[in-house]
XYZ file of C-alpha atoms in Angstrom:
510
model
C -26.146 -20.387 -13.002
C -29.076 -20.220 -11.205
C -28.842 -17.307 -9.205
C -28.031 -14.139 -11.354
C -26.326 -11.686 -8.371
C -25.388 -8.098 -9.548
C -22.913 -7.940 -7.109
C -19.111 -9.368 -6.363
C -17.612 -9.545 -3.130
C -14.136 -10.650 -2.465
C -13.164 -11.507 0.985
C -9.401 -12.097 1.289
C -8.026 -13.834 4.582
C -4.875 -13.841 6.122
C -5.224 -15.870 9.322
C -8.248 -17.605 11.247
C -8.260 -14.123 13.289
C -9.424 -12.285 10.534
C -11.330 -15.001 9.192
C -12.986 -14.912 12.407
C -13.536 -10.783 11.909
C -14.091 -10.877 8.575
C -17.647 -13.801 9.143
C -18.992 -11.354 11.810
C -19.221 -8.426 9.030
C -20.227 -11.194 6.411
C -23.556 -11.498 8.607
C -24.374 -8.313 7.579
C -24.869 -9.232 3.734
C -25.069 -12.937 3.702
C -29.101 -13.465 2.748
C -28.580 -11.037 -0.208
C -29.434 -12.399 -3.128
C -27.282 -9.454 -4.954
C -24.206 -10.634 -3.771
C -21.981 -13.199 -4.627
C -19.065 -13.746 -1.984
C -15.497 -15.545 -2.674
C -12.863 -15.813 -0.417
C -9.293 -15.638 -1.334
C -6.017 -16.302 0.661
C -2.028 -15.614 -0.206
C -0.739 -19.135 -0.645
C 2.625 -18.304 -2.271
C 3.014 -15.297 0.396
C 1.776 -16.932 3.655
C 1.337 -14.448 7.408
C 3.488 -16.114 10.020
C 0.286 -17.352 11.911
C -1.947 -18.383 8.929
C -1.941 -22.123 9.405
C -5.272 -23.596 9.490
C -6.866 -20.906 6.926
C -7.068 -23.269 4.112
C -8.506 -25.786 6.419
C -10.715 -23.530 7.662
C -12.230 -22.096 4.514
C -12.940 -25.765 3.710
C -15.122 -25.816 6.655
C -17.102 -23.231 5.706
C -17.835 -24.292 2.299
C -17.714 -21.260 0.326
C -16.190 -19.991 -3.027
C -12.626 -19.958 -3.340
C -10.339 -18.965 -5.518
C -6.464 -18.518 -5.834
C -4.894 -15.053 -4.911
C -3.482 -15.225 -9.242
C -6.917 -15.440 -10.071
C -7.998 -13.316 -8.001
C -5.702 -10.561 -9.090
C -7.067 -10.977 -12.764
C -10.531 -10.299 -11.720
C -12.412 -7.393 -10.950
C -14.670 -7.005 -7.449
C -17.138 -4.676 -6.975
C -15.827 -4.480 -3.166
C -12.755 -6.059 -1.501
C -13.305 -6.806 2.634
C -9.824 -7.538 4.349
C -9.097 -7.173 7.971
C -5.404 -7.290 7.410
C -3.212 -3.814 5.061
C -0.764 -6.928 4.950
C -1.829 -8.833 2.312
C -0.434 -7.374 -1.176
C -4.072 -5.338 -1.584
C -2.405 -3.227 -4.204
C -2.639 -6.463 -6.580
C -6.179 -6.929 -6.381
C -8.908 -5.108 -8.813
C -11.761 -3.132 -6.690
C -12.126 -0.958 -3.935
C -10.954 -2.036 -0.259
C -12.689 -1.845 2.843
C -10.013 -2.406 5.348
C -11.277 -3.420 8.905
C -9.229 -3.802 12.111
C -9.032 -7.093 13.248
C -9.024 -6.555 16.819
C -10.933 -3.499 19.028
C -9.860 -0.987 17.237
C -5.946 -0.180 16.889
C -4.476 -1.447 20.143
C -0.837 -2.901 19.305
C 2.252 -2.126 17.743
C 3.964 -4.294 15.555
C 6.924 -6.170 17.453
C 9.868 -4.847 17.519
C 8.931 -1.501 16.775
C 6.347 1.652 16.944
C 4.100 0.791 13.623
C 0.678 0.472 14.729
C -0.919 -2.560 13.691
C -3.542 -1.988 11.247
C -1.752 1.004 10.151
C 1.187 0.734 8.566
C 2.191 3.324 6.233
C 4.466 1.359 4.096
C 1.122 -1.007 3.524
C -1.461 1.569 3.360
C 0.443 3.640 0.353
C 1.583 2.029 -2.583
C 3.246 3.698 -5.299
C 1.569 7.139 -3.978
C -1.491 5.493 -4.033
C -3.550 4.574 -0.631
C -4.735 1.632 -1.413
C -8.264 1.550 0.647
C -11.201 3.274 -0.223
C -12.411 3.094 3.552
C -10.744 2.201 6.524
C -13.037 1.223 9.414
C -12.195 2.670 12.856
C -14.019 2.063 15.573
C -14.193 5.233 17.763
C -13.328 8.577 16.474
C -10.161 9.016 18.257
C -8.611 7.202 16.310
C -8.520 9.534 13.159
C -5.358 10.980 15.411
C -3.743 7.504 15.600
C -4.012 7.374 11.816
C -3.322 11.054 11.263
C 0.423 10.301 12.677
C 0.618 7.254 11.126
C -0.474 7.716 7.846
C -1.890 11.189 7.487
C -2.097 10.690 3.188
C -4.771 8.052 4.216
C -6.632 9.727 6.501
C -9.277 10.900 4.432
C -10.324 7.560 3.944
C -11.210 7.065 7.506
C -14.912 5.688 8.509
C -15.939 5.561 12.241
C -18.107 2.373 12.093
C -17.886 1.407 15.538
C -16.811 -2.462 16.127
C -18.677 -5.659 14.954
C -17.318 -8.244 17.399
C -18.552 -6.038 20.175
C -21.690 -5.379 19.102
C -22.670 -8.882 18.100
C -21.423 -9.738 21.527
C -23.820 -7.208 23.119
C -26.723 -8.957 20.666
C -25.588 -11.842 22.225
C -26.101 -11.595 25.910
C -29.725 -12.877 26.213
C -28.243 -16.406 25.410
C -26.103 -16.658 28.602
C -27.730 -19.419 29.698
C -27.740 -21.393 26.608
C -24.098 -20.640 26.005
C -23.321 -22.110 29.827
C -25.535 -24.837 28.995
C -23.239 -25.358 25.766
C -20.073 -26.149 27.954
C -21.765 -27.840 30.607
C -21.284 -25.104 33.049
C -24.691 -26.118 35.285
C -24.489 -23.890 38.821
C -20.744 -23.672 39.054
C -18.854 -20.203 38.654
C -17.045 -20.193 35.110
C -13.876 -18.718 35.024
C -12.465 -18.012 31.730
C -8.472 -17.778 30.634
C -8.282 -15.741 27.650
C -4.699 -15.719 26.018
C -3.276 -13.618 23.660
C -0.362 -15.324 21.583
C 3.224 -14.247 21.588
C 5.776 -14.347 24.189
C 4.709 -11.917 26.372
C 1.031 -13.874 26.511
C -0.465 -15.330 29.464
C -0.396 -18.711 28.073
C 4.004 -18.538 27.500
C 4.372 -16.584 30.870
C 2.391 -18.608 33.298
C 2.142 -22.169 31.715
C 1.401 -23.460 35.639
C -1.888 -21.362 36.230
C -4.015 -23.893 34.746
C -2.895 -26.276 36.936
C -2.900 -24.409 39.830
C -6.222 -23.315 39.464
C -7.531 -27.273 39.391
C -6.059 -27.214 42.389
C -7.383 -24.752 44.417
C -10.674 -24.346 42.861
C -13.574 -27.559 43.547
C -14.841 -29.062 40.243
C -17.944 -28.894 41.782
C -18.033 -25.046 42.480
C -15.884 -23.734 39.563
C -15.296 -24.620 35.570
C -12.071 -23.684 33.693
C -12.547 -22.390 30.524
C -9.621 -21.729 27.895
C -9.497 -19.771 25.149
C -6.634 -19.193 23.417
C -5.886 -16.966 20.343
C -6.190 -18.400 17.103
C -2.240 -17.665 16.366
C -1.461 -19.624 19.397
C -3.188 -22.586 17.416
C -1.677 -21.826 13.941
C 1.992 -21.370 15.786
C 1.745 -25.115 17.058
C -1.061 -26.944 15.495
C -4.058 -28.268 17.391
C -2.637 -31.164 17.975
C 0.393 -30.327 19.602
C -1.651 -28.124 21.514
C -4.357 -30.467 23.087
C -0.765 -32.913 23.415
C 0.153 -30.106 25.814
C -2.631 -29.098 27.752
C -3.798 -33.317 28.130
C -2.965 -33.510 31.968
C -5.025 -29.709 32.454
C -7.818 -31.719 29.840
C -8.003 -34.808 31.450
C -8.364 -32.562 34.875
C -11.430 -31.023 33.686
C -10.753 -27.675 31.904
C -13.104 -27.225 28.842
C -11.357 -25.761 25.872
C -12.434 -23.506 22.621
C -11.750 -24.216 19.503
C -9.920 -21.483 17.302
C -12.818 -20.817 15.055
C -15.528 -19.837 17.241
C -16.812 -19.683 20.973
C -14.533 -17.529 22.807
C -17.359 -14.477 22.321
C -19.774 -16.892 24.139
C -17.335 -18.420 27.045
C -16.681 -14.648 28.040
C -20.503 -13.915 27.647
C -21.135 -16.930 29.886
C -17.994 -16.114 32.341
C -18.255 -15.049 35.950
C -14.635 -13.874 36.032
C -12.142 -13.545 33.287
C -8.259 -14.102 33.431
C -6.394 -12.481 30.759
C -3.557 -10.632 29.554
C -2.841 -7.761 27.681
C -5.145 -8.668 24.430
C -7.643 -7.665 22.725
C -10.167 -10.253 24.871
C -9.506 -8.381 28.435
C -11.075 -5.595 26.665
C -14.239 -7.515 25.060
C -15.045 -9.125 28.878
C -14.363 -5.356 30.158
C -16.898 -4.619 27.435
C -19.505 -7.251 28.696
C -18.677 -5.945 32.309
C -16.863 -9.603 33.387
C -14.930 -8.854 36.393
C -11.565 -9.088 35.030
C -7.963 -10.244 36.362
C -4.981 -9.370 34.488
C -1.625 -11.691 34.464
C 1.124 -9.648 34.994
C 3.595 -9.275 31.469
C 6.921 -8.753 30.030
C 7.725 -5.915 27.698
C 4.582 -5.187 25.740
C 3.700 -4.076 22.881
C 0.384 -2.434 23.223
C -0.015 1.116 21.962
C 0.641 3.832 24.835
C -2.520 5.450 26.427
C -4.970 3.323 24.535
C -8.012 1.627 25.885
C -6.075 -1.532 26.094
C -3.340 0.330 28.071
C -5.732 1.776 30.432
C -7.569 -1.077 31.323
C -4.047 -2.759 32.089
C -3.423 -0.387 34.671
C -7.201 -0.305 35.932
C -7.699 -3.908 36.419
C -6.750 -5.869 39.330
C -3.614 -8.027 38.736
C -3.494 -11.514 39.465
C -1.158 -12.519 42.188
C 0.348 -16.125 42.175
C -0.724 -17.789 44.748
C -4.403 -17.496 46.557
C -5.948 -17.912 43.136
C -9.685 -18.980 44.530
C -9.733 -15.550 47.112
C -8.726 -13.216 44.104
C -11.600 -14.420 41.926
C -14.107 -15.002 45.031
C -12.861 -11.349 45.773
C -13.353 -9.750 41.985
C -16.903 -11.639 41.362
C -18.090 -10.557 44.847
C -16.747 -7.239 44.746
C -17.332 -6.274 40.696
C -19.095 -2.755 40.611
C -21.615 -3.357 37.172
C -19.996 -0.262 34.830
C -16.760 -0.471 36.228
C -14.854 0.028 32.863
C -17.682 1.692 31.083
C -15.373 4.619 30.546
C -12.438 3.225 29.266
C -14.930 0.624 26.729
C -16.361 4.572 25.439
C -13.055 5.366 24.402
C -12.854 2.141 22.418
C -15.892 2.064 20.705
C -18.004 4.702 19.792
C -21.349 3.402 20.018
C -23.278 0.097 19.717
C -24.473 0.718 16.520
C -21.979 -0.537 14.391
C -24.348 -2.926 12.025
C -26.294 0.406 10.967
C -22.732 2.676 9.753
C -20.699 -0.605 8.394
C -23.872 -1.495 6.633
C -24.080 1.556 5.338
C -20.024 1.479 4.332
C -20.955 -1.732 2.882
C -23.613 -1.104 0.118
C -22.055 2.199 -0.608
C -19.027 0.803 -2.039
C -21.233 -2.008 -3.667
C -23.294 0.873 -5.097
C -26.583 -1.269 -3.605
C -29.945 0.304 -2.467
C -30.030 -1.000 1.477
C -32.486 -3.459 2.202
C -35.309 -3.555 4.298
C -35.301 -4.063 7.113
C -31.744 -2.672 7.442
C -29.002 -5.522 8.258
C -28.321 -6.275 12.406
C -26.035 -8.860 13.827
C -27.121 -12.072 14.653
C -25.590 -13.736 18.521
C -22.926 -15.610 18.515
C -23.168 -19.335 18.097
C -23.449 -21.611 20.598
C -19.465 -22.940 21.660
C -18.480 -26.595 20.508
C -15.959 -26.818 23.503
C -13.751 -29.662 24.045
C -14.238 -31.701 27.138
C -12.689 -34.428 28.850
C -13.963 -36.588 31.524
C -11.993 -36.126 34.963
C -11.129 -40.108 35.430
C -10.015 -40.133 38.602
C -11.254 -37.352 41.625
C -9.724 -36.396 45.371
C -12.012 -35.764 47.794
C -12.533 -34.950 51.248
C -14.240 -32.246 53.929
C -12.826 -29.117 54.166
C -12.008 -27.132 56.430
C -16.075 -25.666 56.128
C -17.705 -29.613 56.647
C -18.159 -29.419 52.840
C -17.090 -32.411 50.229
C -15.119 -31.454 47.714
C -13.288 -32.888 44.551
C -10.514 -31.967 42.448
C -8.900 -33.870 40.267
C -6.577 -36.560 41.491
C -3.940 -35.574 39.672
C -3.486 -32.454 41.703
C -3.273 -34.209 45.433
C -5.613 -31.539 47.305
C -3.968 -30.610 50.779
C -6.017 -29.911 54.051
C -9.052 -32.317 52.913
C -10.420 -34.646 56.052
C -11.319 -37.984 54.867
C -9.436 -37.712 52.072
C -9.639 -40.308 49.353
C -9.306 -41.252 45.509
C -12.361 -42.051 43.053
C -11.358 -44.021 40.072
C -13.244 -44.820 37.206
C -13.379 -48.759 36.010
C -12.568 -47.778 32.614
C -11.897 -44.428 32.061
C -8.714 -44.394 35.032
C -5.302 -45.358 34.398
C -4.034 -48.585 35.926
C -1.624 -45.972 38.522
C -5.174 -44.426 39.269
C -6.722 -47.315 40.335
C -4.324 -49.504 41.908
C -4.651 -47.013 44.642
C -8.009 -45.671 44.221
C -10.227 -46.244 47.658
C -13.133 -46.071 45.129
C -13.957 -47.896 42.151
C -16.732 -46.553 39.951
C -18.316 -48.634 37.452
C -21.273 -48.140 34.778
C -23.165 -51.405 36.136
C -23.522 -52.850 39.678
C -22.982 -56.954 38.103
C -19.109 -55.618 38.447
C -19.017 -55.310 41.914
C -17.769 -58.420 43.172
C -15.126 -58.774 39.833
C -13.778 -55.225 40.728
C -13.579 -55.664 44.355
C -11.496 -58.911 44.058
C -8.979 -57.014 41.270
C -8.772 -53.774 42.845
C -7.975 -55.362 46.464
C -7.148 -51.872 47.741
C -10.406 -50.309 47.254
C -12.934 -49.521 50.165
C -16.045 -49.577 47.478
C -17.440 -50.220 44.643
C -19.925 -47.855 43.404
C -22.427 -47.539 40.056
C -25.511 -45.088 39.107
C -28.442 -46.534 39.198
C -32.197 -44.918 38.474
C -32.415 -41.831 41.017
C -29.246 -42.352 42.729
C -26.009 -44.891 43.602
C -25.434 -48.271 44.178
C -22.561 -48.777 46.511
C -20.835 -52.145 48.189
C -18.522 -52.006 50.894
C -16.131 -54.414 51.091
C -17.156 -56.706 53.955
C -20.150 -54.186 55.281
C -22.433 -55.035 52.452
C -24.487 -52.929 50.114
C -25.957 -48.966 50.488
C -28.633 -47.233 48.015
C -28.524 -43.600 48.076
C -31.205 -41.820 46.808
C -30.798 -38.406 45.437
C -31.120 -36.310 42.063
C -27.499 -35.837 42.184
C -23.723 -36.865 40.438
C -23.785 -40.157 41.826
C -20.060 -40.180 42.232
C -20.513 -37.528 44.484
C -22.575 -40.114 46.499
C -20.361 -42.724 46.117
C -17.476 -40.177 48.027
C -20.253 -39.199 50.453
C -20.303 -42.673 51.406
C -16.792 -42.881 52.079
C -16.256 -39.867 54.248
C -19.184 -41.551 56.119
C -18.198 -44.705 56.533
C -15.454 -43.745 59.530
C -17.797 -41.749 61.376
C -20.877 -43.253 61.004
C -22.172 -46.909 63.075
C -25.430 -47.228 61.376
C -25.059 -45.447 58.017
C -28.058 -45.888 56.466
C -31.398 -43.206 57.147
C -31.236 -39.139 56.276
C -28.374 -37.483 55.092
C -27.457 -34.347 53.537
C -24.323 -33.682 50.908
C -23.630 -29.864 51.246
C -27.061 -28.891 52.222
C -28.789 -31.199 49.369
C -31.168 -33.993 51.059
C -30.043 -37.943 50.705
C -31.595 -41.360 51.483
C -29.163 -43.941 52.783
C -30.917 -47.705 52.682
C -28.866 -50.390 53.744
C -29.314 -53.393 50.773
């Protein structure tokens, strides 16, 4: 062995969401050189939602060892984020963390607080943590009722995910520059799973939204919770969501990036989960779906914000969110986030949790979080556009699949090789990746008004039987390509100065 550590650390994992939890404390004592950290997960005794652990362990290359081995050993601390794992079997003391902010929901089907079930918690009239992390001081209450034989155990550490979050916001723009985001307003749908989630209840609002909101003005982001990905695999899921994909919604993986797509959000669409309450926390303007029956504890932060928020209507989807990023007062939830979380100094007391259990001097300097890593979102490229003025004199595009209403000059932009045949047999535009294809796709596409291509500073465009246009401009030059078109009918000489929703263009005839 080369390294000699003086320290073992078992980290045992139930599901990617307290994976997920579980890294963000991990930060806190990865460089030292004192500890050695194995992961472990329940195999033989699987959670509902833990599909994609094993995978996901792999990913991150560490130690790991079966829960039978693990059992046998001894660990000079035990990190879990779940009292549902059989902790009693394991050989060390147990730091048991929350895996969402704080202790917001009941188990389903009845009044057990998740995190803090009794029946977990003791074993053989023994509580089985040493320390169980809260994350605002309230919540020695919620424990008190639940389990009052473990409240001494009880350590007000604040919450890790929020925090690093907070150490996070300087990188806004890198995060937006991540998904691709450029000047547009990012709205981001963050889903909780279960029934009663926004994702089961509304499965239209994705679509809708392409529909009322210009690709050119807004990005969809979705972020959905890792048990909605471990309930139906990822890809069943991307099988799903394909036509909202191919449409232009970016989506986040399971393992990481939903911290940074509600850092980098303008508005936030959510439900009743634990995200509505980390975009409260980073003061996101924030639109609730409405819900069935819920299970979320009864006068908790979660419960207030539900009632606090604006909820989002149906129909009129662009005004709402116009309305809540125009109209957010910075602070707005500041009180309910206080009753959450005590303090933003969570890396300080769980670091101090942390080496007092491993019996470690702290090191200098004391531990902080690092940000959040940059998103690896998954994007598609929108194949096929609608366009046309609106009802302002401004062109905009949604994707074709959504057939825009109340759009002057409307028309279809297909791509040569990204489109489906349906697409462009009754595209009015063409778009190819080289001008030497104009003349092949204007002969097979006989329905087509243009042919367009980018070329060095702008687009290349050739009308059928009106010859060929340049337009110069530092812009998407299938946005050119549909200025073109909406110009065409209105226009006798079409080449000189033009302007595409306020941004200068050069028209030369060829």
């Amino acid at each position: 062995m080369t390294n000699t550590p003086e320290r073992q650390l078992l980290v045992v994992v139930r599901t990617l969401t307290t994976l997920n939890r579980l890294q963000d404390i991990l930060t806190l004592t990865r460089p030292d050189l004192r500890i050695q950290t194995t992961f472990t997960f329940d195999e033989a005794r699987p959670a509902i939602l833990s599909a994609g652990v094993g995978d996901a362990l792999r990913d991150l290359r560490a130690a790991v060892i079966p829960w039978e081995q693990a059992a046998k050993n001894t660990f000079d601390l035990i990190l879990a984020a779940s009292e549902n794992d059989a902790l009693h079997e394991l050989n060390g003391p147990v730091l048991l963390v929350p895996h969402g902010i704080g202790y917001q929901k009941y188990y389903p089907g009845g009044r057990v607080t998740s995190g803090m079930d009794p029946s977990r918690l003791v074993t053989h009239d023994r509580v089985v943590p040493a320390a169980i992390a809260l994350s605002h001081s309230v919540q020695r209450e919620q424990l008190r009722s639940a389990c009052p034989e473990a409240l001494d155990r009880a350590v007000v550490v604040g919450d890790p995910c929020h925090d690093r979050m907070m150490a996070s916001r300087h990188r806004v723009a890198a995060y937006r520059a991540a998904l691709g985001t450029g000047d547009r307003k990012l709205v981001a749908i963050a889903s909780t799973w279960g029934t009663n989630s926004l994702y089961a209840r509304h499965p239209r609002l994705l679509r809708a939204l392409l529909g009322e909101l210009p690709l050119d003005d807004y990005q969809i982001v979705l972020t959905l919770h890792p048990g909605v990905w471990a309930a139906h695999s990822p890809w069943q899921l991307e099988s799903w969501l394909h036509p909202e994909l191919s449409g232009g919604v970016t989506l986040i993986p399971p393992d990481h990036g939903w911290q940074a797509a509600l850092l980098a959000a303008d508005c936030v669409l959510s439900d009743q989960g634990s995200a509505a309450l980390y975009a409260a926390a980073a003061d996101k303007p924030v639109l609730l779906a409405s819900s069935g029956a819920t299970t979320t504890v009864d006068d908790s932060p979660l419960a207030v914000l539900t009632r606090t928020a604006a909820e989002l209507a149906d129909s009129g989807l662009r005004g709402q969110i116009d309305a809540a990023i125009e109209g957010h007062v910075p602070g707005r939830y500041r009180s309910i986030i206080d009753q959450a979380v005590e303090d933003a100094a969570s890396a300080p007391r769980l670091g101090d949790v942390l080496y007092d259990l491993l019996d470690l001097k702290r090191p200098e300097p004391p531990p902080d979080f690092p940000p959040v890593p940059d998103p690896s979102p998954v994007n598609h490229p929108v194949a096929a556009l609608a366009a046309g003025i609106d009802e302002s004199g401004k062109l905009v595009r949604f994707p074709a699949s959504t057939r825009p209403e109340g759009l002057s000059h409307r028309h279809v932009l297909a791509h040569a090789d990204q489109a489906t045949l349906r697409e462009l047999d009754g595209a009015d535009i063409v778009f190819a990746e080289h001008p030497a294809r104009f003349d092949e796709l204007l002969a097979h596409w006989p329905l087509a008004r243009l042919v367009a291509a980018p070329v060095p500073g702008g687009c290349l465009a050739r009308v059928r039987g009106d010859g060929d246009f340049l337009l110069s401009a530092e812009i998407d030059p299938t946005l050119l390509a549909s200025h073109l078109y909406t110009r065409l009918a209105v226009l006798t000489d079409r080449a000189g100065p033009h302007e595409i929703n306020g941004q200068p263009v050069t028209v030369t005839r060829r």
